[in-house]
mmCIF file of C-alpha atoms in Angstrom:
data_model
loop_
_atom_site.group_PDB
_atom_site.id
_atom_site.type_symbol
_atom_site.label_atom_id
_atom_site.label_comp_id
_atom_site.label_asym_id
_atom_site.label_seq_id
_atom_site.Cartn_x
_atom_site.Cartn_y
_atom_site.Cartn_z
ATOM 1 C CA MET A 2 26.340 -44.804 23.298
ATOM 2 C CA THR A 3 27.255 -41.127 23.181
ATOM 3 C CA ASP A 4 24.754 -38.267 23.570
ATOM 4 C CA SER A 5 25.353 -37.124 19.973
ATOM 5 C CA LEU A 6 24.586 -40.647 18.668
ATOM 6 C CA ILE A 7 21.420 -40.646 20.767
ATOM 7 C CA GLN A 8 20.224 -37.425 19.429
ATOM 8 C CA GLU A 9 21.004 -38.466 15.850
ATOM 9 C CA LYS A 10 19.039 -41.646 16.370
ATOM 10 C CA ASP A 11 16.228 -39.709 17.867
ATOM 11 C CA LEU A 12 16.113 -37.319 14.885
ATOM 12 C CA LEU A 13 16.133 -40.182 12.445
ATOM 13 C CA ALA A 14 13.295 -41.940 14.200
ATOM 14 C CA ALA A 15 11.198 -38.663 14.188
ATOM 15 C CA HIS A 16 11.985 -38.142 10.463
ATOM 16 C CA VAL A 17 10.836 -41.635 9.707
ATOM 17 C CA ILE A 18 7.691 -41.237 11.769
ATOM 18 C CA GLY A 19 6.963 -37.929 9.982
ATOM 19 C CA GLU A 20 7.370 -39.419 6.574
ATOM 20 C CA TYR A 21 5.119 -42.516 7.462
ATOM 21 C CA LEU A 22 2.336 -40.162 8.723
ATOM 22 C CA GLN A 23 2.533 -38.042 5.601
ATOM 23 C CA ASP A 24 2.306 -41.136 3.423
ATOM 24 C CA HIS A 25 -0.472 -42.607 5.461
ATOM 25 C CA PRO A 26 -2.867 -39.779 6.333
ATOM 26 C CA GLU A 27 -5.448 -42.393 7.289
ATOM 27 C CA PHE A 28 -3.376 -43.670 10.204
ATOM 28 C CA PHE A 29 -5.364 -41.876 12.955
ATOM 29 C CA GLN A 30 -8.650 -43.078 11.461
ATOM 30 C CA GLN A 31 -7.323 -46.619 12.099
ATOM 31 C CA TYR A 32 -6.160 -45.781 15.601
ATOM 32 C CA PRO A 33 -8.437 -42.958 16.857
ATOM 33 C CA GLN A 34 -7.620 -43.670 20.493
ATOM 34 C CA LEU A 35 -4.162 -42.137 19.937
ATOM 35 C CA LEU A 36 -5.611 -38.788 19.135
ATOM 36 C CA ASN A 37 -6.786 -38.288 22.788
ATOM 37 C CA SER A 38 -3.534 -39.646 24.295
ATOM 38 C CA LEU A 39 -1.059 -37.615 22.206
ATOM 39 C CA ARG A 40 -0.119 -34.379 23.974
ATOM 40 C CA LEU A 41 1.468 -31.215 22.453
ATOM 41 C CA PRO A 42 3.259 -28.519 24.360
ATOM 42 C CA HIS A 43 1.434 -25.203 24.444
ATOM 43 C CA GLN A 44 2.855 -21.818 25.590
ATOM 44 C CA GLN A 45 -0.189 -20.664 27.584
ATOM 45 C CA ARG A 46 -1.996 -23.936 28.479
ATOM 46 C CA GLY A 47 0.918 -26.286 29.290
ATOM 47 C CA SER A 48 -0.018 -29.244 26.973
ATOM 48 C CA VAL A 49 -2.971 -29.972 24.793
ATOM 49 C CA SER A 50 -4.425 -32.919 22.887
ATOM 50 C CA LEU A 51 -3.658 -33.222 19.171
ATOM 51 C CA ILE A 52 -7.298 -32.661 18.456
ATOM 52 C CA GLU A 53 -7.347 -29.517 20.537
ATOM 53 C CA ARG A 54 -4.329 -28.206 18.754
ATOM 54 C CA GLN A 55 -5.830 -28.979 15.210
ATOM 55 C CA LEU A 56 -9.018 -27.110 16.238
ATOM 56 C CA GLU A 57 -6.965 -24.228 17.407
ATOM 57 C CA LEU A 58 -5.029 -24.010 14.278
ATOM 58 C CA GLN A 59 -8.127 -24.030 12.312
ATOM 59 C CA ARG A 60 -9.546 -21.287 14.256
ATOM 60 C CA GLU A 61 -6.421 -19.246 13.780
ATOM 61 C CA LYS A 62 -6.634 -19.855 9.994
ATOM 62 C CA ILE A 63 -10.422 -18.850 9.961
ATOM 63 C CA GLN A 64 -9.611 -15.609 11.922
ATOM 64 C CA ALA A 65 -6.606 -14.898 9.553
ATOM 65 C CA LEU A 66 -8.967 -15.436 6.541
ATOM 66 C CA GLU A 67 -11.686 -13.022 8.089
ATOM 67 C CA ASP A 68 -9.037 -10.471 8.725
ATOM 68 C CA ASP A 69 -7.864 -10.596 5.113
ATOM 69 C CA ILE A 70 -11.405 -10.375 3.895
ATOM 70 C CA THR A 71 -12.017 -7.396 6.060
ATOM 71 C CA ARG A 72 -8.838 -5.701 4.899
ATOM 72 C CA LEU A 73 -9.716 -6.387 1.336
ATOM 73 C CA MET A 74 -13.240 -4.967 1.682
ATOM 74 C CA SER A 75 -11.752 -1.930 3.284
ATOM 75 C CA ILE A 76 -9.423 -1.475 0.303
ATOM 76 C CA ALA A 77 -12.224 -1.946 -2.151
ATOM 77 C CA ARG A 78 -14.269 0.698 -0.403
ATOM 78 C CA GLN A 79 -11.429 3.198 -0.424
ATOM 79 C CA ASN A 80 -10.740 2.501 -4.098
ATOM 80 C CA GLU A 81 -14.484 3.026 -4.946
ATOM 81 C CA HIS A 82 -14.325 6.203 -3.011
ATOM 82 C CA VAL A 83 -11.251 7.427 -4.948
ATOM 83 C CA PHE A 84 -12.679 6.345 -8.286
ATOM 84 C CA LEU A 85 -15.919 8.337 -7.776
ATOM 85 C CA ALA A 86 -14.164 11.380 -6.657
ATOM 86 C CA PHE A 87 -11.654 11.148 -9.568
ATOM 87 C CA ASN A 88 -14.528 10.823 -12.064
ATOM 88 C CA GLN A 89 -16.049 14.039 -10.557
ATOM 89 C CA LEU A 90 -12.667 15.655 -10.693
ATOM 90 C CA GLN A 91 -12.259 14.755 -14.356
ATOM 91 C CA ALA A 92 -15.651 16.194 -15.288
ATOM 92 C CA GLN A 93 -14.870 19.484 -13.448
ATOM 93 C CA LEU A 94 -11.443 19.834 -15.077
ATOM 94 C CA TYR A 95 -12.888 19.607 -18.693
ATOM 95 C CA GLN A 96 -15.550 22.195 -17.593
ATOM 96 C CA ALA A 97 -12.994 24.571 -16.189
ATOM 97 C CA LYS A 98 -12.743 27.962 -17.783
ATOM 98 C CA ASN A 99 -9.501 29.073 -16.248
ATOM 99 C CA VAL A 100 -6.692 27.905 -14.000
ATOM 100 C CA LYS A 101 -8.504 29.081 -10.870
ATOM 101 C CA ASP A 102 -11.351 26.760 -11.698
ATOM 102 C CA ILE A 103 -8.818 23.943 -12.061
ATOM 103 C CA GLN A 104 -7.102 24.785 -8.708
ATOM 104 C CA ALA A 105 -10.604 24.839 -7.087
ATOM 105 C CA SER A 106 -11.491 21.520 -8.384
ATOM 106 C CA LEU A 107 -8.151 19.958 -7.280
ATOM 107 C CA GLN A 108 -8.747 21.373 -3.766
ATOM 108 C CA GLN A 109 -12.300 19.944 -3.716
ATOM 109 C CA PHE A 110 -10.786 16.593 -4.671
ATOM 110 C CA THR A 111 -8.173 16.799 -1.986
ATOM 111 C CA THR A 112 -10.791 17.487 0.634
ATOM 112 C CA ALA A 113 -12.742 14.357 -0.411
ATOM 113 C CA MET A 114 -9.533 12.230 -0.098
ATOM 114 C CA PRO A 115 -8.942 10.534 3.284
ATOM 115 C CA GLN A 116 -5.691 11.514 4.972
ATOM 116 C CA VAL A 117 -4.620 13.966 2.323
ATOM 117 C CA GLN A 118 -4.368 17.569 3.694
ATOM 118 C CA GLU A 119 -2.514 19.515 1.040
ATOM 119 C CA CYS A 120 -2.558 20.058 -2.713
ATOM 120 C CA ARG A 121 -0.520 22.481 -4.828
ATOM 121 C CA LEU A 122 -0.501 23.221 -8.485
ATOM 122 C CA LEU A 123 2.690 25.050 -9.432
ATOM 123 C CA ARG A 124 2.817 26.368 -12.903
ATOM 124 C CA PHE A 125 6.205 26.956 -14.446
ATOM 125 C CA THR A 126 5.588 30.485 -15.817
ATOM 126 C CA ASP A 127 7.918 33.318 -16.409
ATOM 127 C CA GLU A 128 7.300 34.418 -12.807
ATOM 128 C CA GLN A 129 7.848 30.888 -11.352
ATOM 129 C CA SER A 130 10.556 28.953 -13.151
ATOM 130 C CA ALA A 131 11.102 25.210 -13.085
ATOM 131 C CA ASP A 132 14.521 26.114 -11.738
ATOM 132 C CA GLU A 133 12.983 26.638 -8.345
ATOM 133 C CA PHE A 134 12.267 22.959 -8.107
ATOM 134 C CA LYS A 135 15.298 21.729 -10.053
ATOM 135 C CA LEU A 136 16.265 19.484 -6.980
ATOM 136 C CA LEU A 137 12.862 17.750 -7.038
ATOM 137 C CA LEU A 138 12.829 17.459 -10.790
ATOM 138 C CA SER A 139 16.262 15.896 -11.042
ATOM 139 C CA ARG A 140 16.123 13.766 -8.016
ATOM 140 C CA ARG A 141 12.516 12.515 -7.769
ATOM 141 C CA LEU A 142 10.890 13.123 -11.088
ATOM 142 C CA ASN A 143 13.529 12.404 -13.593
ATOM 143 C CA GLN A 144 12.193 9.142 -14.968
ATOM 144 C CA GLN A 145 8.450 8.390 -14.699
ATOM 145 C CA GLY A 146 7.377 11.849 -13.786
ATOM 146 C CA VAL A 147 5.627 10.499 -10.705
ATOM 147 C CA TYR A 148 6.989 10.214 -7.143
ATOM 148 C CA LEU A 149 5.221 8.748 -4.106
ATOM 149 C CA GLY A 150 6.857 8.761 -0.683
ATOM 150 C CA ARG A 151 8.792 11.113 1.654
ATOM 151 C CA LEU A 152 10.963 14.147 1.040
ATOM 152 C CA ASN A 153 13.783 15.438 3.105
ATOM 153 C CA LYS A 154 13.659 18.920 4.594
ATOM 154 C CA GLU A 155 15.606 20.540 1.789
ATOM 155 C CA GLU A 156 13.328 19.066 -0.931
ATOM 156 C CA GLN A 157 10.126 19.938 0.920
ATOM 157 C CA GLN A 158 11.137 23.519 1.560
ATOM 158 C CA GLY A 159 8.862 25.904 -0.324
ATOM 159 C CA LEU A 160 6.496 23.120 -1.230
ATOM 160 C CA PHE A 161 4.675 21.989 1.952
ATOM 161 C CA PRO A 162 4.791 22.897 5.615
ATOM 162 C CA ALA A 163 6.652 20.670 8.042
ATOM 163 C CA ASN A 164 3.503 18.711 9.230
ATOM 164 C CA ILE A 165 3.398 17.026 5.766
ATOM 165 C CA HIS A 166 5.196 13.604 5.925
ATOM 166 C CA SER A 167 4.506 11.960 2.696
ATOM 167 C CA VAL A 168 3.769 13.279 -0.767
ATOM 168 C CA ALA A 169 2.650 12.434 -4.290
ATOM 169 C CA LEU A 170 4.417 14.503 -6.910
ATOM 170 C CA ILE A 171 3.204 14.564 -10.538
ATOM 171 C CA LEU A 172 5.149 16.339 -13.254
ATOM 172 C CA ILE A 173 2.832 17.871 -15.804
ATOM 173 C CA SER A 174 4.601 18.203 -19.183
ATOM 174 C CA ASN A 175 4.035 17.994 -22.908
ATOM 175 C CA ALA A 176 6.491 17.069 -25.625
ATOM 176 C CA GLU A 177 8.202 20.436 -25.522
ATOM 177 C CA GLN A 178 8.719 21.254 -21.788
ATOM 178 C CA PRO A 179 7.508 20.770 -18.307
ATOM 179 C CA LEU A 180 4.267 22.756 -17.531
ATOM 180 C CA ALA A 181 3.650 22.413 -13.907
ATOM 181 C CA LEU A 182 4.196 20.515 -10.759
ATOM 182 C CA LEU A 183 1.188 18.903 -9.029
ATOM 183 C CA ALA A 184 1.789 17.909 -5.423
ATOM 184 C CA PHE A 185 -0.433 16.211 -2.805
ATOM 185 C CA GLY A 186 0.652 16.034 0.750
ATOM 186 C CA SER A 187 -0.395 13.854 3.796
ATOM 187 C CA GLU A 188 0.346 14.154 7.391
ATOM 188 C CA GLN A 189 0.643 10.316 7.584
ATOM 189 C CA ASP A 190 4.216 9.016 7.126
ATOM 190 C CA ASP A 191 3.140 6.091 4.984
ATOM 191 C CA HIS A 192 0.013 7.281 3.113
ATOM 192 C CA PHE A 193 1.952 7.772 -0.116
ATOM 193 C CA GLN A 194 4.251 4.938 -0.792
ATOM 194 C CA PRO A 195 6.365 4.061 -3.745
ATOM 195 C CA SER A 196 4.513 0.681 -4.157
ATOM 196 C CA MET A 197 1.115 2.366 -4.815
ATOM 197 C CA ASP A 198 -0.689 2.197 -8.064
ATOM 198 C CA LYS A 199 -0.055 5.205 -10.315
ATOM 199 C CA LEU A 200 -2.850 4.768 -12.711
ATOM 200 C CA PHE A 201 -5.193 7.566 -11.428
ATOM 201 C CA ILE A 202 -2.425 10.187 -10.983
ATOM 202 C CA SER A 203 -0.754 9.406 -14.362
ATOM 203 C CA HIS A 204 -4.138 9.835 -16.015
ATOM 204 C CA LEU A 205 -4.672 13.153 -14.102
ATOM 205 C CA ALA A 206 -1.260 14.326 -15.390
ATOM 206 C CA SER A 207 -2.298 13.623 -18.912
ATOM 207 C CA ILE A 208 -5.568 15.691 -18.594
ATOM 208 C CA LEU A 209 -3.727 18.639 -17.057
ATOM 209 C CA ALA A 210 -1.093 18.418 -19.723
ATOM 210 C CA GLN A 211 -3.896 18.876 -22.337
ATOM 211 C CA LEU A 212 -5.658 21.665 -20.551
ATOM 212 C CA LEU A 213 -3.015 23.927 -19.133
ATOM 213 C CA PRO A 214 -1.516 25.155 -22.425
ATOM 214 C CA GLY A 215 -4.904 26.447 -23.414
ATOM 215 C CA TYR A 216 -4.960 28.959 -20.521
ATOM 216 C CA ASP A 217 -3.264 32.379 -20.450
ATOM 217 C CA LYS A 218 -0.155 32.026 -18.228
ATOM 218 C CA ALA A 219 -0.566 35.409 -16.705
#
């Protein structure tokens, strides 16, 4: 018998055994002595019994679940922190008497946000035209009006210093024209990512679009 035929026969036997055990999960209850005699290869410990391997897999699953719970709790705490800070920002914006008050409230909000170091509100006035940011508006903000991620050096020039590595850009506009560009910057490469939820910043854009036209552009 050739080696290939032997290998094929062994694979077939293994397949049959595997299907049998799946169809008869009570097998090892009927033959418990086999559990202690079966040995499985282990990278660190040479070989272990089937029971030891099952216990190890259960411990790994429990640890993975605990890690997931810890991660989800951390995300929940961060979301709660953002929610409370955003609520405070929203109240301050509606109480603002001028654009300086709005900018001060945005800076306070930025300070409260972990891993966010910069915030700029750039109004498109006669002195500062939207043409200065034409590249950003056309390349990054031409569809949804929100961009989360990284910019190249050309795009970032005049907006943030070089130590800012990821940004959140929000176009503030009404039905007639773009009014301003709101930008948050982080020194972390992946703090702002395209997959992040845009609910809060989209709502912030709506608030500012209502408020900014009511102030003197001077």
